mmCIF file of C-alpha atoms in Angstrom:
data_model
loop_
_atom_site.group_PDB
_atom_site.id
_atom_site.type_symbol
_atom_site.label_atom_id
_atom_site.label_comp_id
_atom_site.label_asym_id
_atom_site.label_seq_id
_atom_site.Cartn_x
_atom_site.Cartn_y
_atom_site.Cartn_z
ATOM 1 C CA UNK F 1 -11.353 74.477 -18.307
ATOM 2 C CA UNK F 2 -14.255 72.776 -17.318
ATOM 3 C CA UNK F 3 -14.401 69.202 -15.410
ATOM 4 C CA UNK F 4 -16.206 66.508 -17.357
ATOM 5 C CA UNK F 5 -19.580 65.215 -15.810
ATOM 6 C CA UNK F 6 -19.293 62.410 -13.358
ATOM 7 C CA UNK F 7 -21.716 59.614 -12.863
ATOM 8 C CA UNK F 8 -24.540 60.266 -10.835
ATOM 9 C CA UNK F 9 -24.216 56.897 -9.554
ATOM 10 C CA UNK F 10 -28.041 56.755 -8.548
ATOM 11 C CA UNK F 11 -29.790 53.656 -9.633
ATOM 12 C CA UNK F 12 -33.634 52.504 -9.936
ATOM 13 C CA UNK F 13 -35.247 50.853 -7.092
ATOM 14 C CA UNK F 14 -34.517 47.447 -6.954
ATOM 15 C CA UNK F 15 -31.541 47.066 -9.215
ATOM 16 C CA UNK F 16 -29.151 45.773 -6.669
ATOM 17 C CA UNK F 17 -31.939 42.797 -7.036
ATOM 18 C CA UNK F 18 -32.286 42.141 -10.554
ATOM 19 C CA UNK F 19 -28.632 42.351 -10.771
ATOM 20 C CA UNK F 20 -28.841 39.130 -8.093
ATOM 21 C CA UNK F 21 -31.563 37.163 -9.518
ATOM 22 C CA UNK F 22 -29.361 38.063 -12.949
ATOM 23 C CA UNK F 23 -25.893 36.183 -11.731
ATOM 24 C CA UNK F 24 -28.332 33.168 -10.360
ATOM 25 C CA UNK F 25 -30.065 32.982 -13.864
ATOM 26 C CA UNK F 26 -26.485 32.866 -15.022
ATOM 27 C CA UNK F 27 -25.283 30.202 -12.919
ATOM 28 C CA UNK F 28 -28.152 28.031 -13.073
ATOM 29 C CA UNK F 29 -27.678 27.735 -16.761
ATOM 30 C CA UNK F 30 -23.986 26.703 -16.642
ATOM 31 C CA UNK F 31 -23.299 23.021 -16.338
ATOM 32 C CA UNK F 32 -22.408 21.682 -12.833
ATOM 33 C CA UNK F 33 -19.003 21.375 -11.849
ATOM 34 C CA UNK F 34 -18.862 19.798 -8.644
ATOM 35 C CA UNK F 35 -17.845 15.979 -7.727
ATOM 36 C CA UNK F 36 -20.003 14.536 -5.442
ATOM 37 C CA UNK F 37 -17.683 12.810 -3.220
ATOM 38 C CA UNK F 38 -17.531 10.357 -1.479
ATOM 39 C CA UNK F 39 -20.021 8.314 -4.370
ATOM 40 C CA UNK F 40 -18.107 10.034 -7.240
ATOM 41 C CA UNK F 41 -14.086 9.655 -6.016
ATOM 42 C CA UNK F 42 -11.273 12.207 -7.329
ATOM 43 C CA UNK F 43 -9.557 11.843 -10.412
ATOM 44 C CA UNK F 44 -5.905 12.733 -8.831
ATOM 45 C CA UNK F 45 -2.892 12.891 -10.321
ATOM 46 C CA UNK F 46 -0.096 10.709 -9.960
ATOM 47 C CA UNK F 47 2.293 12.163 -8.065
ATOM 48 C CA UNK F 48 -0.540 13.248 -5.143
ATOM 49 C CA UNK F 49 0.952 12.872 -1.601
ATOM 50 C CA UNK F 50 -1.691 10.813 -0.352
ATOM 51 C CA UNK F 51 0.206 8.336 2.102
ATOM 52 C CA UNK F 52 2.925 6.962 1.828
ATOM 53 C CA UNK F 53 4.382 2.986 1.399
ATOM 54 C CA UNK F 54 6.878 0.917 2.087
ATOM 55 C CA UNK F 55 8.450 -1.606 -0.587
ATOM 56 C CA UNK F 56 10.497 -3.359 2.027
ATOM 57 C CA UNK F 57 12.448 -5.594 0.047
ATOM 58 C CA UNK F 58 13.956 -2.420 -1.300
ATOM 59 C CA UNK F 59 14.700 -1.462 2.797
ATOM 60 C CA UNK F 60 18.347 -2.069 4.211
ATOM 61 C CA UNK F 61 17.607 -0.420 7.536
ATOM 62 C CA UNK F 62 20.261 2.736 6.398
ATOM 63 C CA UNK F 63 17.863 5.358 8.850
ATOM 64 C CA UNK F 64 18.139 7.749 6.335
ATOM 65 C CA UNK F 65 14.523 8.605 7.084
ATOM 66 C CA UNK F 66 14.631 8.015 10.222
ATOM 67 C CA UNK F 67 17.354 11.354 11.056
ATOM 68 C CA UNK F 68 16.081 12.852 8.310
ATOM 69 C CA UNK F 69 12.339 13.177 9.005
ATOM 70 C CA UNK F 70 11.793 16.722 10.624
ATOM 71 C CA UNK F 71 8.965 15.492 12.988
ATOM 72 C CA UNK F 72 10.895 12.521 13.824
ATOM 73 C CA UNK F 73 7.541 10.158 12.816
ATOM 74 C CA UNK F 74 9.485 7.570 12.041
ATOM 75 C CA UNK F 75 10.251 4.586 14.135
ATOM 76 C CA UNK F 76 12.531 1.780 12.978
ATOM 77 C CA UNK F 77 14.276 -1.454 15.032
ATOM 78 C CA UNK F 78 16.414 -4.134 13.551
ATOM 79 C CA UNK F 79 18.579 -7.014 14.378
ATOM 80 C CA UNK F 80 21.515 -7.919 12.782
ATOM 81 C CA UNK F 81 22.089 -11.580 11.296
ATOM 82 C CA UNK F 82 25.115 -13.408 10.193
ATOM 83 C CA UNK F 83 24.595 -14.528 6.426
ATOM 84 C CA UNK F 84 27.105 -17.476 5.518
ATOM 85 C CA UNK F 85 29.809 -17.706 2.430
ATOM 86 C CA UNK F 86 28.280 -17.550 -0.612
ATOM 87 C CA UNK F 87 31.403 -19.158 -1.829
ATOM 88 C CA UNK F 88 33.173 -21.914 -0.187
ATOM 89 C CA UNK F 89 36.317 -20.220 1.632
ATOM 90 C CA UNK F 90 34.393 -17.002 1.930
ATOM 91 C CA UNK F 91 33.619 -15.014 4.972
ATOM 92 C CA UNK F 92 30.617 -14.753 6.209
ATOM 93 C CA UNK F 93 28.523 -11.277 6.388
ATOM 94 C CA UNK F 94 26.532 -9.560 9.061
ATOM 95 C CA UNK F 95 23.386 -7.789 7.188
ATOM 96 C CA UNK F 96 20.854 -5.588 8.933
ATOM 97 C CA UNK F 97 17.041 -7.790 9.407
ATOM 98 C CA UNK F 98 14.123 -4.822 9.732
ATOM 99 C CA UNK F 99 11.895 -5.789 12.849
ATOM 100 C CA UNK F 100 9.603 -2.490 12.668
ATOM 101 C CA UNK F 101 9.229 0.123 10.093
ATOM 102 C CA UNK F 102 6.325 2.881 10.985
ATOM 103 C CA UNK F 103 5.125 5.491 10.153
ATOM 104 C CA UNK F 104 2.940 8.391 12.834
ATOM 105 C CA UNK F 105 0.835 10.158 10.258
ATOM 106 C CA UNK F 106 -0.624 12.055 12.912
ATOM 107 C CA UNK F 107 2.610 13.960 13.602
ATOM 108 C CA UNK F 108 3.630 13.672 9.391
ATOM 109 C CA UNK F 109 3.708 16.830 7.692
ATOM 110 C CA UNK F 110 4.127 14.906 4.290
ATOM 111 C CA UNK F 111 7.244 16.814 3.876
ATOM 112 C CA UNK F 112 8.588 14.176 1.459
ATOM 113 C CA UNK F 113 12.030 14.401 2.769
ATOM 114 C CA UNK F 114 11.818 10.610 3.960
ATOM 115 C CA UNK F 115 11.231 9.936 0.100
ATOM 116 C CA UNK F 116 13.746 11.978 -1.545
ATOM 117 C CA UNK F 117 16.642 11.167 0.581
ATOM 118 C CA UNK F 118 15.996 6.897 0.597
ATOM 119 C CA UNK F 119 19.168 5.527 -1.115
ATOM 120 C CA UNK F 120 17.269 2.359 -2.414
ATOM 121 C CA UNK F 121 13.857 3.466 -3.363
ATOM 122 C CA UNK F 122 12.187 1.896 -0.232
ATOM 123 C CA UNK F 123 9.986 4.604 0.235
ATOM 124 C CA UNK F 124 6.815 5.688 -2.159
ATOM 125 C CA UNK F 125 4.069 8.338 -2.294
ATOM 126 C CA UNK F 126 0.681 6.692 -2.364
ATOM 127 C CA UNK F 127 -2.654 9.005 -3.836
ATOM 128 C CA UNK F 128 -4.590 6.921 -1.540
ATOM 129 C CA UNK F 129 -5.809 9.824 1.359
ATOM 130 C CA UNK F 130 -9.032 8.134 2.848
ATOM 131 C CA UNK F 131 -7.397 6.744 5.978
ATOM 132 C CA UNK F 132 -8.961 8.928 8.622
ATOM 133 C CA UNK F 133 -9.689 7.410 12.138
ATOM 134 C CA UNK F 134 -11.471 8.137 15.251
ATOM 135 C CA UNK F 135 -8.310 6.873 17.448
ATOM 136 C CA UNK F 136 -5.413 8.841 16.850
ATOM 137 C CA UNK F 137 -3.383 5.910 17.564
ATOM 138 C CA UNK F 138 -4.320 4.098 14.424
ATOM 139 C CA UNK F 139 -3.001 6.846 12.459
ATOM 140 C CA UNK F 140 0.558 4.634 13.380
ATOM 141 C CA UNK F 141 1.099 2.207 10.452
ATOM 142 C CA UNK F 142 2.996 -0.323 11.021
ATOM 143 C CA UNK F 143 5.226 -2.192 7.833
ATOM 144 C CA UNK F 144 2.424 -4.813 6.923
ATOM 145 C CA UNK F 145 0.104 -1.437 6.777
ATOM 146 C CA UNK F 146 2.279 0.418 5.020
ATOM 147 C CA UNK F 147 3.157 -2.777 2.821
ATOM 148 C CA UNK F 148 -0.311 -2.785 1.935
ATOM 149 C CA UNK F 149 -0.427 0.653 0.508
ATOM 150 C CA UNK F 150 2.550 0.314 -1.707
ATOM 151 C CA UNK F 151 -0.131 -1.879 -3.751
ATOM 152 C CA UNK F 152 -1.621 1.242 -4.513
ATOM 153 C CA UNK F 153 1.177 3.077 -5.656
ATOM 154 C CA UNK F 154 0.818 4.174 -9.398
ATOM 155 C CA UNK F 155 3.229 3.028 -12.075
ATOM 156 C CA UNK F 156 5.714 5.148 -13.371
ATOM 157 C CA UNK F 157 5.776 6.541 -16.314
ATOM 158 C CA UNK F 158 8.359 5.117 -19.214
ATOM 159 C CA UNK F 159 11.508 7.444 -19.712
ATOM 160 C CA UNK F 160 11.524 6.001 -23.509
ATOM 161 C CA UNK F 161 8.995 3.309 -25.621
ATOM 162 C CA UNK F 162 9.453 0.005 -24.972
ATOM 163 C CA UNK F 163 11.805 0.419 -22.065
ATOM 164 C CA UNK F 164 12.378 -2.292 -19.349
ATOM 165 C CA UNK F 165 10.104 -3.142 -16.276
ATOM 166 C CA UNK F 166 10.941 -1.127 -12.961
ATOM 167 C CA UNK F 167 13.191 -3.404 -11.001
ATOM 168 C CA UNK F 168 10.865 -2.836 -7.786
ATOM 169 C CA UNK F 169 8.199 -4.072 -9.884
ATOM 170 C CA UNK F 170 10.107 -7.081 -11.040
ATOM 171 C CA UNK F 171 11.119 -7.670 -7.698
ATOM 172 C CA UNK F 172 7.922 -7.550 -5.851
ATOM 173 C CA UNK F 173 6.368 -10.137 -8.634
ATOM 174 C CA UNK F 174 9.109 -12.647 -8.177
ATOM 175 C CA UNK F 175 8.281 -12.408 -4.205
ATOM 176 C CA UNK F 176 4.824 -12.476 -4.719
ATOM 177 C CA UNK F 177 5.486 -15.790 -7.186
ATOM 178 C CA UNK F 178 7.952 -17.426 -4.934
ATOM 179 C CA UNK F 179 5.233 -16.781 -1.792
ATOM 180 C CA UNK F 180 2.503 -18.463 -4.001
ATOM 181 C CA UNK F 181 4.500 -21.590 -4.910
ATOM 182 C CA UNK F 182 5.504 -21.892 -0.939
ATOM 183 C CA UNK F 183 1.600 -21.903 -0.111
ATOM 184 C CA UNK F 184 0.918 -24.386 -3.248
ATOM 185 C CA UNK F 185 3.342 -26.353 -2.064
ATOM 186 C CA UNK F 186 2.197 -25.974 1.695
ATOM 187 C CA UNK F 187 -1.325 -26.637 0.201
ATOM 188 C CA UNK F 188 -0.463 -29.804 -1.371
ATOM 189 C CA UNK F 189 1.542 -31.311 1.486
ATOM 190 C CA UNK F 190 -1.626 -30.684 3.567
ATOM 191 C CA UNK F 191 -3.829 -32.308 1.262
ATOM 192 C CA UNK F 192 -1.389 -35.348 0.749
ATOM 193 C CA UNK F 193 -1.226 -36.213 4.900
ATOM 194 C CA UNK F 194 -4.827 -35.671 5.232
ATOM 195 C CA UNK F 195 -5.274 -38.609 2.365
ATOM 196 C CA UNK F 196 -3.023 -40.887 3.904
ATOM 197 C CA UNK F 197 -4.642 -39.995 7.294
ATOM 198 C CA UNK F 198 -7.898 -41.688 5.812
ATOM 199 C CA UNK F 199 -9.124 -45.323 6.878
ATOM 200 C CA UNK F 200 -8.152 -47.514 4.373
ATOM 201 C CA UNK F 201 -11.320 -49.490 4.133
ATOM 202 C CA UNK F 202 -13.313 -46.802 1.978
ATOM 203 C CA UNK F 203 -10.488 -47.103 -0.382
ATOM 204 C CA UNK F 204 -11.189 -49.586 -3.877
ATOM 205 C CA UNK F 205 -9.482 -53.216 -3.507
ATOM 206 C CA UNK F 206 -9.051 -52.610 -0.156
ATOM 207 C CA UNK F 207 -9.170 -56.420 2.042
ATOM 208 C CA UNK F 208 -12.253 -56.483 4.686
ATOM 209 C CA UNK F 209 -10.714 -57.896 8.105
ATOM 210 C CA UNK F 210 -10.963 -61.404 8.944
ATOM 211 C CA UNK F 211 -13.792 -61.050 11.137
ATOM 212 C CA UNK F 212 -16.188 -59.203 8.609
ATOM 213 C CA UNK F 213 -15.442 -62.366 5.521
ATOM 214 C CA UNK F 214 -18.581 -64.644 5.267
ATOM 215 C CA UNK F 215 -17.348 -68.329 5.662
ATOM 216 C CA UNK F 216 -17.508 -71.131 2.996
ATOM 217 C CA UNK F 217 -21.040 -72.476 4.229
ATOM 218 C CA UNK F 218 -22.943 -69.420 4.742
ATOM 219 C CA UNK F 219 -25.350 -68.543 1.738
ATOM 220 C CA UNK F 220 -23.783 -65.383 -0.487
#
């Protein structure tokens, strides 16, 4: 029995080349696949842990995340407050007021455990990622910070057509609403005093002082 012929393997002079210049005639003809960032910015998907933020309405100071975070990057002080009767005849209530809520991302691992384990939905992932700083102590956001990210937290999707707004949606709208009428009103109050603060004497059918009246003889 006779063993079949192998290859020689030997090749022409130069092949190793032309088999080069043959891949870069291959890829110069394919269509470019590669985002220019930062002028052309990912298209990421929804649920990308970018950063995370804080819809502090939502936040009843629990420290869930707190004891749960693994790299313990989360720092959180309150004060308690006595809220009175709702009812007359009813006792008053001590509820938990959040001082500080934030968030070391230089220490986060973006885990998501903080997330996940937040009774009350307090807690969002973010896509946003372009927060990089040169002082590692600005990586610490503090609650307006991370309030400001939440803005840029992508809507969920609806479970079924035509169902009902989030209720952290319809929440943060009526706060944003009832924080707009305050400043209207704040607005208008300021514009009212400064008017009254005026000199009257610019004013139509105002009286000239005695003083500035010509008298019955002089020429008009």
């Amino acid at each position: 029995m006779t063993a079949s012929p192998q290859p020689s393997g030997r090749s022409f002079p130069g092949s190793g080349l032309a088999k080069g210049l043959a891949v870069t005639l291959r890829t110069m003809t394919k269509k470019t696949v590669t985002a220019q960032y930062p002028e052309t910015q990912p298209d990421l998907p929804p649920r990308t842990r970018g950063v995370i933020g804080l819809f502090e309405e939502n936040c009843t100071v629990c420290m869930l995340c707190a004891r749960e975070c693994p790299d313990w990057c989360i720092y959180i002080d309150s004060h308690k407050e006595t809220v009175p009767p709702a009812a007359p005849g009813g006792r008053e209530r001590s509820r938990n007021v959040l001082d500080r809520f934030a968030i070391d991302f230089s220490l986060c691992m973006y885990c998501g455990i903080c997330i996940e384990v937040c009774p009350f939905d307090a807690l969002f992932w973010s896509p946003e990622f372009e927060y990089a700083e040169t002082d590692i102590r600005d990586l610490t956001h503090e609650r307006d910070k991370l309030r400001e990210w939440m803005w840029t937290v992508p809507a969920p999707p609806a479970l079924v057509p035509a169902a009902e707004e989030p209720k952290e949606y319809a929440a943060a709208r009526k706060s944003a609403d009832r924080t707009a009428a305050q400043q209207a009103a704040e607005a208008a109050a300021a514009a009212e005093a400064a008017e009254a603060a005026q000199p009257d004497s610019g004013r139509p059918g105002s009286t000239q002082p005695e003083s500035d009246r010509p008298e019955d003889g002089d020429a008009r």
